[in-house]
XYZ file of C-alpha atoms in Angstrom:
652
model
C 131.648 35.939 83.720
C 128.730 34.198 82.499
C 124.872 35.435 82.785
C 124.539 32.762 85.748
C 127.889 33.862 87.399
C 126.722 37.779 87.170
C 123.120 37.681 88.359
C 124.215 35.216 91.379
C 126.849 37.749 91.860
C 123.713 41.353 91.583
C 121.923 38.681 93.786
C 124.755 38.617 96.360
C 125.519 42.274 96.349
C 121.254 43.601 96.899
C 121.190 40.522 99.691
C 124.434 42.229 101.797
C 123.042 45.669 100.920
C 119.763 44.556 102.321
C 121.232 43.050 105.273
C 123.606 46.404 106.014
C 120.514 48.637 105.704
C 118.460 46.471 108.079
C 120.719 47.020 110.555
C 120.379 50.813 110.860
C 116.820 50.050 111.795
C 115.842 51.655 114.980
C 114.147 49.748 117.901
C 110.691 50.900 116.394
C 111.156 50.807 112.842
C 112.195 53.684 111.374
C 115.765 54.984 109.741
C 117.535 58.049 110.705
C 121.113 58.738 109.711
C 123.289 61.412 110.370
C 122.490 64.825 108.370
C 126.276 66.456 108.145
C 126.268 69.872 106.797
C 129.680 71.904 107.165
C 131.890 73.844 109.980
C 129.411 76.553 110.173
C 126.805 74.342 112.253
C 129.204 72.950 115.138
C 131.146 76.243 115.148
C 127.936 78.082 115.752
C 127.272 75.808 118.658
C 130.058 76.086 120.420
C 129.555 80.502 119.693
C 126.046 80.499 121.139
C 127.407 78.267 124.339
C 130.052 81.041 125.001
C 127.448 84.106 123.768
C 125.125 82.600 126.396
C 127.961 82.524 129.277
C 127.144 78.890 130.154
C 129.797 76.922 131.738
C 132.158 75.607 129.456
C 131.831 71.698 127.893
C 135.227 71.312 127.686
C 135.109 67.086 127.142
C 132.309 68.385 124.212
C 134.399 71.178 123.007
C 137.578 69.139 122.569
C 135.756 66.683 120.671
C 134.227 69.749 117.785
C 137.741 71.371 117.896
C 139.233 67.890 116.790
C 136.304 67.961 113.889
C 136.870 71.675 112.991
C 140.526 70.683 112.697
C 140.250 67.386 110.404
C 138.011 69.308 108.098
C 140.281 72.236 107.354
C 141.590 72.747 104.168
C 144.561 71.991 102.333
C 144.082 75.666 101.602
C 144.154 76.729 105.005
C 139.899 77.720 105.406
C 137.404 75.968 105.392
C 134.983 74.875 102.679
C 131.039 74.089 102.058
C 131.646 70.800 101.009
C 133.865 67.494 101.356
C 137.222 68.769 99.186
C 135.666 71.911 98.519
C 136.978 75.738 97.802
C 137.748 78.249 100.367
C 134.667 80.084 102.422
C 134.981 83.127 103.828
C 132.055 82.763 106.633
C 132.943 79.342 106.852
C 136.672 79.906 107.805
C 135.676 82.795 109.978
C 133.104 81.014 112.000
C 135.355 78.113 112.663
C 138.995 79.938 113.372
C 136.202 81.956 116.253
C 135.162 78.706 117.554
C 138.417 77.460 117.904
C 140.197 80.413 119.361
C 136.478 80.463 121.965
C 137.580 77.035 122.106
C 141.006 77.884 123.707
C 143.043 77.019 120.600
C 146.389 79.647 120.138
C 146.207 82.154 117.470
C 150.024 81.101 117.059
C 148.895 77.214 116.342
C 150.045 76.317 112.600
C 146.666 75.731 111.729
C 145.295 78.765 113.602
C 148.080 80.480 111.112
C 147.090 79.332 108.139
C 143.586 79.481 108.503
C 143.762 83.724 109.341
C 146.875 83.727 106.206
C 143.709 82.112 103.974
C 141.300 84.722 105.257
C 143.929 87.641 104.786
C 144.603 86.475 100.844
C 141.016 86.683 100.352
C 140.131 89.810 101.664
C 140.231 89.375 105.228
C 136.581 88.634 107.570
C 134.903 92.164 106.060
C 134.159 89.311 103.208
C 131.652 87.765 105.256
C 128.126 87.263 104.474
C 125.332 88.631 106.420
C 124.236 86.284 108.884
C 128.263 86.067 109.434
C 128.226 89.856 110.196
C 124.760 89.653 112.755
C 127.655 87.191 114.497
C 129.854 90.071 114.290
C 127.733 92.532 115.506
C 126.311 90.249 118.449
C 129.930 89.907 119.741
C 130.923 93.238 119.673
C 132.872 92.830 116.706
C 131.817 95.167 114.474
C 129.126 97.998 115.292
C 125.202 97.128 114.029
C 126.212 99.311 111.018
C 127.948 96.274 109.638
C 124.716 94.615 109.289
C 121.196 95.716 107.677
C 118.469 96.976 109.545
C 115.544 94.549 109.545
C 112.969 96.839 112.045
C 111.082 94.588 114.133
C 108.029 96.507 113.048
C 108.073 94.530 109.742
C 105.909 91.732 111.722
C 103.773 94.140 111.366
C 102.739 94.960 108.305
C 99.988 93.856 105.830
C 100.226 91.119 102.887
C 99.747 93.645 100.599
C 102.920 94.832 101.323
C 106.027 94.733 99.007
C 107.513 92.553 101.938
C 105.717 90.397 104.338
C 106.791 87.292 106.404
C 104.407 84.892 104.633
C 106.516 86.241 101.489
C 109.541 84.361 102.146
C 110.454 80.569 102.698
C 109.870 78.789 105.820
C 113.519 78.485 106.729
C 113.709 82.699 106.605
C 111.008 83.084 108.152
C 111.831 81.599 111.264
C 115.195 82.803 111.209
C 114.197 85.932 110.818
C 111.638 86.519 113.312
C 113.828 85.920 116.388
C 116.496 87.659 114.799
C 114.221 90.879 114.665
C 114.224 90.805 118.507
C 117.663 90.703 118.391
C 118.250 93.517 116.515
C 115.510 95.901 118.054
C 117.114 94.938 121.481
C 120.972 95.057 120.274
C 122.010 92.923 123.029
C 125.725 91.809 123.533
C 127.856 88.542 123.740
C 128.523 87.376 127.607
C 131.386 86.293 126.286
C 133.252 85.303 129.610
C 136.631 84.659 127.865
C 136.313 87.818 125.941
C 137.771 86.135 122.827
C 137.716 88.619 119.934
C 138.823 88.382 116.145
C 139.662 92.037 115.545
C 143.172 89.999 113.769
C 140.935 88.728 110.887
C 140.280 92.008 109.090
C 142.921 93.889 107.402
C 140.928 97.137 108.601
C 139.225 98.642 112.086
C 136.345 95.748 112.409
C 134.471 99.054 113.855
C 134.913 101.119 110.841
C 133.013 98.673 108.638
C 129.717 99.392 106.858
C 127.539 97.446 105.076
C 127.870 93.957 102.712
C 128.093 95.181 98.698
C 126.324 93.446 96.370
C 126.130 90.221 95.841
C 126.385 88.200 92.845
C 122.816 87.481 92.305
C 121.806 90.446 92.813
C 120.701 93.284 90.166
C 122.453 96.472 90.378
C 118.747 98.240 89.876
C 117.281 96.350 92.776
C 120.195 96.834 95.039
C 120.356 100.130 94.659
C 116.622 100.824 95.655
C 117.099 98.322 98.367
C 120.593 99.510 99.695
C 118.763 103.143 99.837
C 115.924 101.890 101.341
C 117.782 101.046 104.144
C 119.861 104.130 104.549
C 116.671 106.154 104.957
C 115.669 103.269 107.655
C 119.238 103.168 109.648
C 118.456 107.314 110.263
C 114.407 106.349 110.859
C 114.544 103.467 112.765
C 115.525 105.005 116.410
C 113.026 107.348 115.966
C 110.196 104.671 115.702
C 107.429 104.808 118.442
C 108.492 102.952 121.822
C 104.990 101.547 121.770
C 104.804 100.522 118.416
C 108.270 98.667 118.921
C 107.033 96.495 121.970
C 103.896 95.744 120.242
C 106.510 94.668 117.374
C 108.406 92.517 119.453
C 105.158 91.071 121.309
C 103.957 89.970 117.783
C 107.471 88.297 117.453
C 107.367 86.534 120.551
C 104.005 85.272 120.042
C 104.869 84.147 116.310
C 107.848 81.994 117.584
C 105.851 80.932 120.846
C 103.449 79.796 118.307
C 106.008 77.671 116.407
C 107.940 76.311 119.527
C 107.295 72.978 118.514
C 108.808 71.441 122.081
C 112.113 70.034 121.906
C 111.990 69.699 118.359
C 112.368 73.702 117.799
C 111.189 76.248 116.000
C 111.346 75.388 112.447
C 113.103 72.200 113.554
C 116.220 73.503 112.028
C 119.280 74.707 113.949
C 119.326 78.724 112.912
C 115.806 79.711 114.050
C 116.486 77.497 117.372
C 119.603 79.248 117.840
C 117.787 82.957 117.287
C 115.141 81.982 119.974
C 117.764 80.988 122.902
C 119.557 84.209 122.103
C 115.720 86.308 121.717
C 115.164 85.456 125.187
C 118.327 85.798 126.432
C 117.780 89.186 125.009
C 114.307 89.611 126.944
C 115.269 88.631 129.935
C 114.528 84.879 130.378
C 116.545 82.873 132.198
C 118.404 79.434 131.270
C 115.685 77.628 133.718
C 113.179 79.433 131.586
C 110.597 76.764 130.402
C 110.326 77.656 126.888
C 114.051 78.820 126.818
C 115.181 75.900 128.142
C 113.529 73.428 125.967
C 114.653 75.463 123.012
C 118.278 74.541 124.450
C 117.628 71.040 125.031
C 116.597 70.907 121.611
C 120.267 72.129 120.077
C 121.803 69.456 122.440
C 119.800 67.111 120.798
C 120.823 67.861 117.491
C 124.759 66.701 118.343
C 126.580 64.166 117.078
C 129.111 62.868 119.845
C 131.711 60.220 118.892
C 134.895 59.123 121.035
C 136.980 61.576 119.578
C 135.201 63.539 117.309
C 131.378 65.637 117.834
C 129.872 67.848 115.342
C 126.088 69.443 115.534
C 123.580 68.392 113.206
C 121.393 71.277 110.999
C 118.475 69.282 112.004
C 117.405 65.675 111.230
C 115.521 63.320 108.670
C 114.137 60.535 109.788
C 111.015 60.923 107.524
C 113.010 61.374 104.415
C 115.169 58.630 105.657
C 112.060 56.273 106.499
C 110.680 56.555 103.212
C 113.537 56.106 101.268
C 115.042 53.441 102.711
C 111.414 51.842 102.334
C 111.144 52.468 99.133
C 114.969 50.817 98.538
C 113.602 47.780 100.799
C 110.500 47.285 98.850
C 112.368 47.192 95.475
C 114.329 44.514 97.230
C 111.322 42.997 97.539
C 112.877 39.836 99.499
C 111.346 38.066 102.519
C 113.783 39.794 104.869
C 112.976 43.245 103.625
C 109.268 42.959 103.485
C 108.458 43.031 107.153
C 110.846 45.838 107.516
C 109.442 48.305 104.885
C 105.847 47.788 106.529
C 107.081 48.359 109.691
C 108.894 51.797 108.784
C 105.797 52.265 106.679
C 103.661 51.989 109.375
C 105.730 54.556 112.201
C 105.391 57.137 109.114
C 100.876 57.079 109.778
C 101.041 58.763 112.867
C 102.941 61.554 111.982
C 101.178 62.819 108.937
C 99.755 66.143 110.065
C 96.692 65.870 109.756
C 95.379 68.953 112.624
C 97.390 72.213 111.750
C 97.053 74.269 109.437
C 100.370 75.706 109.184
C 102.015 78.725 107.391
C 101.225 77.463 104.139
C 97.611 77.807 104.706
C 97.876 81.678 103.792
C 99.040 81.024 99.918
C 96.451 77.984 100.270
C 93.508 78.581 102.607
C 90.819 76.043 101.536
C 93.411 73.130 101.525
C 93.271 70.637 104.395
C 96.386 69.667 105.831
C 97.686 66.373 104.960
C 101.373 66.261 104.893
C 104.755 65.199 106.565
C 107.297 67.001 108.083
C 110.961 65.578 107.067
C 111.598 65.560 111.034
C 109.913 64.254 113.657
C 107.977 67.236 114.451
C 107.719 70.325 112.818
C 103.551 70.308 111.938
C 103.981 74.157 110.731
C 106.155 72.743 107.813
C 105.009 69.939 106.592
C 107.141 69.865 103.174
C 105.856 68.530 99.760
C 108.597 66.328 98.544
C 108.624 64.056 102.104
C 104.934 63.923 101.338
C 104.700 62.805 98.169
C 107.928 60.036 98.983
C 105.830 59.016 101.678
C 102.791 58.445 99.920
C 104.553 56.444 96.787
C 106.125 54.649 99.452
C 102.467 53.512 101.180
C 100.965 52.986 98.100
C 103.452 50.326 96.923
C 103.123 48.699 99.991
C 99.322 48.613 99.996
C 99.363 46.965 96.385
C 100.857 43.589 97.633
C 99.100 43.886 101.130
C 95.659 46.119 101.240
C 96.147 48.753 104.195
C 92.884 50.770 105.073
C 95.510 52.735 107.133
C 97.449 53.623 104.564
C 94.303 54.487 102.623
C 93.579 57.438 104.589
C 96.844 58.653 104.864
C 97.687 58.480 100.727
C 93.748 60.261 100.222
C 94.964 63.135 102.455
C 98.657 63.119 101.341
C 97.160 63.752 97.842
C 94.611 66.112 98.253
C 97.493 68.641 100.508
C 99.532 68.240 97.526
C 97.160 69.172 94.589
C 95.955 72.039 96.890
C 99.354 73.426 96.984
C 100.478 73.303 93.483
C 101.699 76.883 92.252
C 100.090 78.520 89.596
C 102.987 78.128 87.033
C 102.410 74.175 87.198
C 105.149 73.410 89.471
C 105.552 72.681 92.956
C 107.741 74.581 95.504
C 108.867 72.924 99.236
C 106.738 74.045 101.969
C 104.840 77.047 100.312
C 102.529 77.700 97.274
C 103.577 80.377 94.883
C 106.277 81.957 96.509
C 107.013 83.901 93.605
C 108.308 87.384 94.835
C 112.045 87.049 93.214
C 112.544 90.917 93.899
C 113.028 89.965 97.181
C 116.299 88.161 97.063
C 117.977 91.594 96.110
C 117.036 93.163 99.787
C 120.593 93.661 101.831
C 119.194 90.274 104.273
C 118.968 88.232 101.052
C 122.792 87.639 100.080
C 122.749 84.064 100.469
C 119.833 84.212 97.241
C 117.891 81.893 99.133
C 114.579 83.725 100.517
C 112.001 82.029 98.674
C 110.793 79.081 97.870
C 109.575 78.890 94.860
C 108.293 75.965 92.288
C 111.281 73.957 91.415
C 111.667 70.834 89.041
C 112.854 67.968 91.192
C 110.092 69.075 93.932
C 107.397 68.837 90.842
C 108.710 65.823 89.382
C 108.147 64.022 92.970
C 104.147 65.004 93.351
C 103.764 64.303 89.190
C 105.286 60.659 89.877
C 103.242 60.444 93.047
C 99.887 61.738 91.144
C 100.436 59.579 88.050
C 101.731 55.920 90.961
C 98.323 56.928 91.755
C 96.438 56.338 88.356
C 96.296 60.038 87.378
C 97.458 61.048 83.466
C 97.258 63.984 81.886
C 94.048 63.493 79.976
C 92.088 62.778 83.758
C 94.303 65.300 85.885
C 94.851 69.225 85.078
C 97.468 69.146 87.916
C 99.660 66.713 86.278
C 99.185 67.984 82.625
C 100.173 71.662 83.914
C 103.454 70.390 85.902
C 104.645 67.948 82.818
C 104.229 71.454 80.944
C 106.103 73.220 83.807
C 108.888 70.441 83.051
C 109.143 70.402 79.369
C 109.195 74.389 79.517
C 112.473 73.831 82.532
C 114.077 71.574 80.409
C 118.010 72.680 79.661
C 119.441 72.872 76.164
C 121.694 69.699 76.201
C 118.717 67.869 78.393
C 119.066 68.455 81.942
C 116.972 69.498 84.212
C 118.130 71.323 87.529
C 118.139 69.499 91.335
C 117.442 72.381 93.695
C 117.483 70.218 96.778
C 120.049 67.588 95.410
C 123.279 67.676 93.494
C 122.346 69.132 90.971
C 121.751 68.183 87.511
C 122.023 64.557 87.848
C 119.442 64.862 90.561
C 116.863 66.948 88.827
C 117.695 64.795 85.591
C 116.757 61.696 87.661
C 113.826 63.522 89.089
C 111.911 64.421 86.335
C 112.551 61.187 84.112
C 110.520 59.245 87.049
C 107.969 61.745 86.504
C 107.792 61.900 82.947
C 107.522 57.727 82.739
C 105.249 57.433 85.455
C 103.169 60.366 83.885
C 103.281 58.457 80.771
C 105.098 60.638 78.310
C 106.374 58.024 75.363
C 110.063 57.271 75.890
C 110.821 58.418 72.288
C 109.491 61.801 72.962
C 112.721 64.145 71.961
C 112.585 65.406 76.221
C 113.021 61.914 77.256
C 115.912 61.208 74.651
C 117.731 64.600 75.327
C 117.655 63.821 78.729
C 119.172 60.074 78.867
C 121.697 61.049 76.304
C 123.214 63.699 78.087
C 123.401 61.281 81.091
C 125.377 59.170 79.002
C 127.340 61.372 78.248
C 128.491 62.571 81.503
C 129.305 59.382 82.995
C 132.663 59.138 84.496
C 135.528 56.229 82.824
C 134.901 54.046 85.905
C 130.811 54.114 85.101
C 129.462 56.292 87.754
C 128.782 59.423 87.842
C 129.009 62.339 90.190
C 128.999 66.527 90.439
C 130.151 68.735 92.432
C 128.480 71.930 93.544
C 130.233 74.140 91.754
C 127.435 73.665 89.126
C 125.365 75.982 91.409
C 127.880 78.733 90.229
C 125.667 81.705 88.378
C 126.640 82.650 85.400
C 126.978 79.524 83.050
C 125.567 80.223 79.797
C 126.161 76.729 77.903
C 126.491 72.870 79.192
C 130.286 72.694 79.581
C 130.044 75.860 82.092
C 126.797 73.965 84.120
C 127.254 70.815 84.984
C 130.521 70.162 87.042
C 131.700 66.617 87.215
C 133.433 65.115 90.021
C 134.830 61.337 91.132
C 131.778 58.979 90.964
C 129.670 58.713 94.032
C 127.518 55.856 94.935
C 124.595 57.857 95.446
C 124.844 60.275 92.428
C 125.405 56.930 90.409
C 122.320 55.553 91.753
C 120.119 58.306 90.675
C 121.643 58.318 87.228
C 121.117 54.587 86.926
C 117.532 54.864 88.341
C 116.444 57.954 85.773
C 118.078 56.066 82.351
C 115.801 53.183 83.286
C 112.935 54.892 83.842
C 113.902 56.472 80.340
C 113.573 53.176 79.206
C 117.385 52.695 78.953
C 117.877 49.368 81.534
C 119.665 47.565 78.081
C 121.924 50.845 77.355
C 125.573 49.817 78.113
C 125.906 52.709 80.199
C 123.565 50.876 83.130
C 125.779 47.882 82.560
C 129.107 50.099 83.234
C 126.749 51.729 86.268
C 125.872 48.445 87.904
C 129.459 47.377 87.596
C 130.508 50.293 89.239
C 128.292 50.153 92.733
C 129.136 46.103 92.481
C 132.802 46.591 92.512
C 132.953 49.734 95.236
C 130.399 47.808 97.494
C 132.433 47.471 100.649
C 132.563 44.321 103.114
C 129.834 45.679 105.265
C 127.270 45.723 102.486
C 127.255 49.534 102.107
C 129.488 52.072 100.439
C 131.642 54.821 101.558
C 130.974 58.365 100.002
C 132.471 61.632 101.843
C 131.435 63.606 99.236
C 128.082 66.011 100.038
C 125.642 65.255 97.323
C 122.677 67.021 98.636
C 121.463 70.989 98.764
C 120.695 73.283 101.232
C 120.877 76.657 99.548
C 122.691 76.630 96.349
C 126.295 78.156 96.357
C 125.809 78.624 100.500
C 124.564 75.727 102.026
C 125.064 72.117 101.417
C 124.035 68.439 102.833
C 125.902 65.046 103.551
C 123.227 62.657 103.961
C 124.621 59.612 105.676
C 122.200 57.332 104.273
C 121.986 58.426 100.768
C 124.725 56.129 99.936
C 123.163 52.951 101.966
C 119.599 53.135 100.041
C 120.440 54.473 96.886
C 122.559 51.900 95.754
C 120.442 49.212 96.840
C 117.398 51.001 95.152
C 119.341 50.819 92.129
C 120.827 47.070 92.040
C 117.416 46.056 92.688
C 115.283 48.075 90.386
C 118.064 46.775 87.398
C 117.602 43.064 88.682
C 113.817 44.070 88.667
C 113.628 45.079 85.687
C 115.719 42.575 83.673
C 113.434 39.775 84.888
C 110.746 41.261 83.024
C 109.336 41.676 79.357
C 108.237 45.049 79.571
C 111.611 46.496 80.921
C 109.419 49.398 81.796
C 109.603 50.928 85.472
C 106.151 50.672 86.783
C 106.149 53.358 90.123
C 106.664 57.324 90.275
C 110.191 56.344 91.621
């Protein structure tokens, strides 16, 4: 194919891409796509309809059981991700859904899903929000699951454990839950469905979780004690201090209700404040209640045969990246577009709370976005600084005094909440008490949320789009140390919030060039090589999350490759040219590969997930990652090949 041939031919495939992405647009202008996580999410749904009593969905019901079904394993459970290994709490959560559902216990795959769970251990294996379930229903006594007092609301920041200690997404979880677990209340349950047949023992006999992986045997011991002496103490706790407990409770969520957005704007905490006034006596036609519930509805995802329930939704992440793909497009078609999305994201910068974060950071004004549409207690760092690049590349062919404003503030929130090790965590300044993940609650290993290197490469690229270096700013010189001190031994950095080390890899290269560090400099080489070196025969790349496993002591046992994704190709493509690397073969072999998997439509197909929730527990199918990312990418090569420099000029 000659030069000609192939650049009408990158020409044709961003113009279709650009075209297919355009027509996801809402009616005012902004992108949201479906946010799939796994069984867990719908199966919960259908759990809280039945824990509640409410009359059964059974049109809505059929429609998740036909999902739960489709996604079972080949073997037998259910997994975290698309083609994934067995979970116990997965598997357990969705055989209970589908038996609530009305499914026989006799059904082949009702057979081979409890068969699964009886190889592995049987359902004592589950983890402890899994076992809360358990104890909720009846299925197992409260001694299954750790005592978390209510009273803990209570107590002062000094303390070894406070609320304002833990992430966001615990935090709201957990408050509810206290309720729950002061008030021990029990499953309606009309059907009386039980799944005493997926233990191997007496459900009843059954203590509490051991220890978990990532947990020290020092800590766990203290901690498992700890809440011995607490399971004999806790009935003996003051009646009065326990309702002034749960009052503080119920104010803290009725604080955070956030209409019919949620609490947290995130299905768990949502979930725990239906069932905490259930619990207190509220009924369904209770106003805050029943907006809570609306709220879950909202979050479903109903299709003629199939209907699963969302974890929450993204249309600010999905604004701004699909902006930022439009704008590298930078054709007549996607101009108007971009601006438009650009211009729904003003309004919602929070600009009027002060939100949880203001504890770790209480001179800072508020400034940032939410990744939903409302959630202005949890306004997150990474949408933030997206948003802002996003806005600023706008403004430079088209001055905005809008956009001004909202980039000033967006910066200041984000230098006010860097962390005093250089980096930059989610929602929270220095969340840095790591003892905490050993507690009993903490099996998942996802309590904090602390600095990480993908959410610090995003506000470095975002200072340094914005004219900072590190000779003029002290924030960006201390996170490109934070980075060069994360750096892996073979040249990767970890993704915490994206799959995985291709992700963080990607991350931090965007940072590094936009912050100016020389393309030669033995970080920046590391990194692109080892890129190279994982792509896949066909030229992409992708990784599974597996590499989240602990316990990997050298690069073979890390990184975890998988078949080639569109959108784990794109950010591999997108951080070897920002390492300066747009003439490197590899990019050829990368373009070649999102040219010649492009579908009809303009788009590409990916089932795999290629985005984090928690590490090894939780993980994220972004619908749109695969419709922006690979646009982004054509463009930005097509971009850059038209110019001298070859040097990628923005944070991203």
């Amino acid at each position: 194919m000659s030069k000609l041939e192939a650049g009408n031919a990158l020409e044709a495939s961003i113009h279709s891409a650009t075209e297919a992405l355009l027509g996801h647009r809402q009616a005012d202008g902004h992108w949201v796509f479906e946010l799939e996580a796994d069984c867990t999410i719908p199966a919960e749904y259908v759990l809280l309809a039945h824990y509640l009593g409410e009359a059964a969905d059974t049109a809505l019901e059929a429609k998740i059981a036909n999902y739960l079904r489709r996604i079972q394993g080949d073997h037998g459970g259910w997994s975290l991700v698309h083609a994934g290994d067995f979970d116990m709490s997965a598997s357990v959560k969705a055989y209970f859904a589908l038996k609530m559902i009305g499914d026989s216990i006799d059904a082949p795959h009702m057979v081979r899903a409890r068969e699964a769970i009886h190889a592995r251990g049987g359902a004592i294996k589950s983890n402890v929000f899994t076992r809360f379930m358990f104890s909720l229903f009846g299925v197992t006594t409260w001694r299954a699951a750790p005592v978390v007092p209510v009273e803990i609301i209570l107590l002062p920041l000094w303390f070894p454990f406070h609320l304002n200690k833990i992430s966001y997404w615990a935090r709201t979880t957990l408050v509810p839950l206290l309720v729950l677990a002061a008030l021990k209340p029990r499953a309606r349950n009309p059907r009386g469905i039980g799944i005493d047949e997926l233990f191997l023992e007496d459900p009843r006999s059954i203590g509490m979780t051991s220890k978990a992986p990532h947990q020290s045997w020092g800590w766990y011991l203290l901690f498992s004690a700890l809440d011995s002496v607490l399971r004999v103490a806790e009935p003996l706790f003051p009646k009065k201090l326990r309702a002034r407990a749960i009052d503080a409770a119920v104010a803290f969520v009725e604080e955070r209700l956030n209409g019919e957005d949620g609490v947290g704007a995130i299905f768990p905490p949502i979930a725990n404040t239906v069932m905490m006034y259930d619990a207190l006596g509220k009924g369904a036609d209770y106003p805050p209640r029943a907006i809570q519930r609306r709220g879950l509805a909202k979050l479903l995802v109903i299709g003629e045969e199939e209907a699963y329930c969302q974890p929450c939704v993204s249309p600010v992440w999905d604004t701004a990246l699909t902006c930022h793909a439009l704008l590298e497009a930078d054709s007549d078609e996607a101009k108007g577009p971009a601006k438009q999305g650009l211009d729904w994201l003003v309004p919602l910068q929070v600009l009027d709370v002060k939100g949880d974060w203001a504890v770790r950071a209480p001179q800072t004004r508020p400034g940032g976005w939410a990744f939903q549409y409302n959630n202005a207690h949890y306004p997150d760092l990474d949408d933030t600084a997206v948003v802002v690049m996003a806005m600023d590349r706008a403004r430079r062919g088209v001055p905005n005094p809008a956009y001004d404003a909202a980039i000033a503030r967006g910066r200041e929130w984000i230098e006010g909440m860097q962390s005093k090790n250089g980096g930059w965590g989610a929602f929270d300044a220095n969340n840095l008490e790591y003892y905490l993940n050993n507690i009993p609650f903490s099996d998942h290993g996802a309590l904090l949320d602390p600095p990480t290197e993908d959410v610090t490469a995003r506000c470095i690229s975002m200072l340094a789009q914005l004219g900072e270096n590190a000779d003029t700013s002290p924030a960006l010189a201390s996170g490109v140390a934070y980075l060069r001190g994360t750096q892996l031994a073979e040249g990767s950095w970890y993704g915490r919030w994206g799959l995985n080390y291709i992700y963080g890899t990607w991350s931090v290269l965007c940072a590094l060039n936009a912050a100016g560090v020389d393309h030669q400099d033995p970080m920046v080489q590391r990194a692109a090589k080892w890129l190279v070196l994982v792509q896949n025969a066909d030229g992409g790349w992708g990784e599974h999350a597996t590499s989240y496993r602990l316990g990997y002591k050298e690069f073979k046992k890390g990184f975890d490759g998988c078949p080639s994704t569109a959108s784990q190709t794109a950010w591999a493509l997108l951080g070897l040219m920002a390492a300066g690397e747009v003439e490197n073969p590899a990019v050829a072999r990368g373009i070649e590969f999102l040219m010649t998997t492009q579908t009809q439509k303009g788009l590409w197909d990916e089932q795999r997930y290629t985005a984090t929730g928690f590490p090894r527990v939780f993980y994220l199918r972004y619908h749109g990652y695969a419709k922006f990312f690979p646009l982004w990418a054509l463009a930005r090569y097509r971009n850059l090949r038209k110019t001298n420099s070859r040097a990628v000029g923005v944070g991203m």
